[in-house]
Amino acid sequence: MSRPDPDIDRILTEAAGRFGTPAYVYLTDLIEERIAALEAAFGRWFRLSYAMKCNPNPALLSWLKDRVPFIDVSSGGEFMLATGAGWNPARASFTGPAKREAELGRVIRDGLGELVIESLREARLADRIAGEAGRRQDVLIRIAPDRVPKGFGDQMAGRPSPFGIDVEEAPAALAEILSLPNLRVAGMHVYSGTQCLKPAAIVENWGIFIAIFRELCAAHDLRPDRLIFGSGLGIPYHPGDAALDLDEVAAAAAPGLEALKADPRFAGTELVLELGRYLVGPAGYFVTRVISTKDSRGSRIAICDGGMNGHLAASGHFGMVLRRNYVMHRVGEDEGGEEKIDISGPLCTSIDKLGSNVALPRVEAGDLIAIHASGAYGPTSSPVNFISHPTPREVLATGGQLTDATRIEGAGLRD
Ligand SMILES: Cc1ncc(COP(=O)(O)O)c(C=O)c1O
């Protein structure tokens, strides 16, 4: 159980009252603070790129476009959403292991900044499409390292993986890509692990990237415009998780990054930190209303209007091995006294559970439960149409001003 912040509770209560529940509420003031913290810690080396897969809400994208220099899209659809929200396509990179011809054609013709090449198939296809469009397309080569340190919640390399070109294959692949007439190798990209709360592991991982960048660039005599570092920065989700100390990460990363910057080969290179959840995750709350409570065989259960269908990650079914409760609180004044309660959703399945044995003040029908760390991998990562309940509302809260930013309208019957 986490103590409610009265200012945040006021916003969550107003959002639920005005727009309905379940609802995601994104607090842009908190995102602003996170951008400032990242810039203070890493700004001397890195510029930021927002991986929009974690939250592609158009209102949020539009807000972010004046605050973060770059954006990473992972599909033609995300590219359309980003440009529709006002992002200049030249500021976008495009990652993803299964890019289709139609998507490549669209982004290349529309002026994508950098195509992140994940395979030779993709390089050859992009070269043909760029030639037909009369363009020379900037590309970054995505490398899959052979090692990811322990401590990452999700590993995308270090074992067989669909992402990027395996580092062992990279020298030969790079030689071929460099020979393609309609592609220009502007740099490299590594994103090998995510959700890490251990500073030493993050820094070790960046060290692996640096070694790869140095070796490949030296072997091919490249002076890259840009090197993208997949941040791996994690956020606390569960009771007892400690937030990352960015200064600790920066202090430990400084020698490797300074040495890279001091190398004449990289004098003109821009380093980019690609990240999603760290920027927006802790700035979002999922608010679900208790429809009824049940005392069942010694347990008390709150049955809510939004559960796994609205927030798959909090139900433990989005890449978690063991289900653990997210930090959550009951919205409203805390009169003291807590009891253990299970939090379940509206679906007819026993896996629709947002909390087990959570210590909360007495919960009654009509109360609101707020799940923390919900600004990333929320509505678009959830089976929102399962059983056709109303899809979650999305609300952008900027300095106390609330805007309905709902993107997904399902078949659900609203109140
Ligand atoms: C290529 C790439 N970039 C960025 C991200 C964003 O990761 P996170 O939201 O954990 O920062 C991911 C996550 O899967 C990814 O695959």
Short mmCIF file of C-alpha atoms in Angstrom, two decimals, residues 220-365:
data_model
loop_
_atom_site.label_atom_id
_atom_site.label_comp_id
_atom_site.label_asym_id
_atom_site.label_seq_id
_atom_site.Cartn_x
_atom_site.Cartn_y
_atom_site.Cartn_z
CA HIS A 220 34.92 -0.52 -41.67
CA ASP A 221 36.51 2.85 -41.07
CA LEU A 222 33.15 4.43 -40.23
CA ARG A 223 32.69 7.81 -38.57
CA PRO A 224 29.05 7.46 -37.56
CA ASP A 225 26.60 10.35 -37.32
CA ARG A 226 24.67 8.63 -34.62
CA LEU A 227 24.88 5.73 -32.17
CA ILE A 228 21.70 4.63 -30.43
CA PHE A 229 21.95 3.12 -26.96
CA GLY A 230 18.93 1.15 -25.77
CA SER A 231 18.70 2.51 -22.27
CA GLY A 232 17.39 -0.51 -20.36
CA LEU A 233 16.42 1.90 -17.55
CA GLY A 234 13.77 0.24 -15.39
CA ILE A 235 11.10 1.64 -13.11
CA PRO A 236 9.76 0.40 -9.77
CA TYR A 237 6.47 -1.46 -10.19
CA HIS A 238 6.12 -3.55 -7.06
CA PRO A 239 6.17 -2.79 -3.33
CA GLY A 240 9.80 -2.84 -2.23
CA ASP A 241 11.28 -1.98 -5.65
CA ALA A 242 13.75 0.90 -5.35
CA ALA A 243 13.89 3.57 -8.07
CA LEU A 244 17.11 3.81 -10.06
CA ASP A 245 19.59 6.40 -8.92
CA LEU A 246 20.41 8.12 -12.23
CA ASP A 247 23.45 9.88 -10.77
CA GLU A 248 24.88 6.52 -9.77
CA VAL A 249 24.36 5.24 -13.34
CA ALA A 250 25.92 8.40 -14.79
CA ALA A 251 28.96 8.28 -12.49
CA ALA A 252 29.68 4.65 -13.36
CA ALA A 253 29.07 5.19 -17.08
CA ALA A 254 31.21 8.33 -17.32
CA PRO A 255 34.64 6.76 -18.00
CA GLY A 256 33.39 4.63 -20.92
CA LEU A 257 31.31 7.40 -22.45
CA GLU A 258 34.03 10.03 -22.01
CA ALA A 259 36.58 7.75 -23.66
CA LEU A 260 34.22 7.17 -26.59
CA LYS A 261 33.64 10.91 -26.98
CA ALA A 262 37.38 11.58 -26.84
CA ASP A 263 38.11 9.17 -29.71
CA PRO A 264 38.56 11.24 -32.91
CA ARG A 265 36.53 8.63 -34.83
CA PHE A 266 33.46 9.62 -32.78
CA ALA A 267 34.15 13.37 -32.59
CA GLY A 268 31.16 14.15 -34.78
CA THR A 269 28.92 11.40 -33.42
CA GLU A 270 25.66 12.11 -31.64
CA LEU A 271 24.81 9.59 -28.92
CA VAL A 272 21.14 8.87 -28.40
CA LEU A 273 19.46 7.16 -25.45
CA GLU A 274 16.36 5.29 -26.58
CA LEU A 275 13.80 4.64 -23.88
CA GLY A 276 10.11 4.38 -23.23
CA ARG A 277 8.90 3.33 -19.83
CA TYR A 278 11.42 5.39 -17.86
CA LEU A 279 10.04 8.59 -19.37
CA VAL A 280 6.33 7.98 -18.99
CA GLY A 281 5.67 4.88 -16.85
CA PRO A 282 5.69 6.40 -13.36
CA ALA A 283 3.68 9.41 -14.61
CA GLY A 284 0.60 7.31 -15.33
CA TYR A 285 -2.11 5.87 -13.08
CA PHE A 286 -4.77 3.32 -13.94
CA VAL A 287 -7.98 4.12 -12.09
CA THR A 288 -10.59 1.42 -11.70
CA ARG A 289 -13.86 1.68 -9.79
CA VAL A 290 -15.05 -0.99 -7.37
CA ILE A 291 -18.38 -2.33 -8.63
CA SER A 292 -18.95 -4.65 -5.69
CA THR A 293 -17.19 -6.40 -2.86
CA LYS A 294 -17.50 -9.99 -1.79
CA ASP A 295 -16.45 -11.81 1.36
CA SER A 296 -15.62 -15.25 0.14
CA ARG A 297 -14.35 -18.08 2.33
CA GLY A 298 -12.23 -15.86 4.51
CA SER A 299 -11.04 -13.47 1.79
CA ARG A 300 -12.38 -10.07 0.86
CA ILE A 301 -12.50 -9.29 -2.86
CA ALA A 302 -13.06 -5.98 -4.61
CA ILE A 303 -14.53 -6.56 -8.08
CA CYS A 304 -13.71 -3.63 -10.35
CA ASP A 305 -14.84 -2.24 -13.70
CA GLY A 306 -11.35 -2.51 -15.23
CA GLY A 307 -8.96 -5.40 -14.80
CA MET A 308 -6.71 -7.47 -17.01
CA ASN A 309 -8.64 -6.36 -20.10
CA GLY A 310 -7.62 -2.74 -19.46
CA HIS A 311 -4.24 -3.34 -17.85
CA LEU A 312 -2.65 -6.62 -18.83
CA ALA A 313 0.72 -5.74 -17.32
CA ALA A 314 -0.68 -5.16 -13.82
CA SER A 315 -2.43 -8.54 -13.99
CA GLY A 316 1.00 -10.14 -14.43
CA HIS A 317 0.45 -11.51 -17.91
CA PHE A 318 2.72 -9.17 -19.87
CA GLY A 319 6.13 -10.78 -19.67
CA MET A 320 6.20 -11.45 -15.93
CA VAL A 321 7.22 -14.90 -14.73
CA LEU A 322 5.63 -14.59 -11.31
CA ARG A 323 2.61 -12.36 -10.73
CA ARG A 324 3.42 -9.64 -8.20
CA ASN A 325 1.18 -6.80 -7.14
CA TYR A 326 1.80 -3.39 -8.61
CA VAL A 327 1.95 -0.58 -6.08
CA MET A 328 -1.60 0.70 -5.65
CA HIS A 329 -3.74 2.75 -3.30
CA ARG A 330 -7.37 3.45 -2.59
CA VAL A 331 -8.14 6.97 -3.79
CA GLY A 332 -9.29 9.33 -1.09
CA GLU A 333 -8.53 10.14 2.51
CA ASP A 334 -6.85 7.48 4.53
CA GLU A 335 -8.59 7.27 7.91
CA GLY A 336 -6.11 4.66 9.11
CA GLY A 337 -6.69 0.96 9.49
CA GLU A 338 -5.88 -1.45 6.72
CA GLU A 339 -7.15 -4.83 5.70
CA LYS A 340 -6.04 -7.38 3.13
CA ILE A 341 -8.08 -7.52 -0.03
CA ASP A 342 -7.89 -9.11 -3.47
CA ILE A 343 -8.54 -6.83 -6.45
CA SER A 344 -10.19 -8.49 -9.43
CA GLY A 345 -11.58 -7.21 -12.72
CA PRO A 346 -14.83 -7.67 -14.66
CA LEU A 347 -13.85 -10.68 -16.77
CA CYS A 348 -15.17 -14.20 -16.39
CA THR A 349 -11.74 -15.71 -15.83
CA SER A 350 -9.78 -16.35 -12.66
CA ILE A 351 -6.65 -14.77 -14.20
CA ASP A 352 -8.34 -11.36 -14.19
CA LYS A 353 -6.69 -10.21 -11.00
CA LEU A 354 -4.92 -6.91 -10.33
CA GLY A 355 -3.93 -7.59 -6.75
CA SER A 356 -3.65 -10.38 -4.19
CA ASN A 357 -3.74 -9.70 -0.46
CA VAL A 358 -3.20 -5.97 -0.88
CA ALA A 359 -3.22 -3.96 2.34
CA LEU A 360 -5.65 -1.08 1.77
CA PRO A 361 -7.97 1.02 3.91
CA ARG A 362 -11.49 -0.50 3.98
CA VAL A 363 -12.68 -0.74 0.36
CA GLU A 364 -16.36 -0.44 -0.50
CA ALA A 365 -18.36 -0.42 -3.73
#
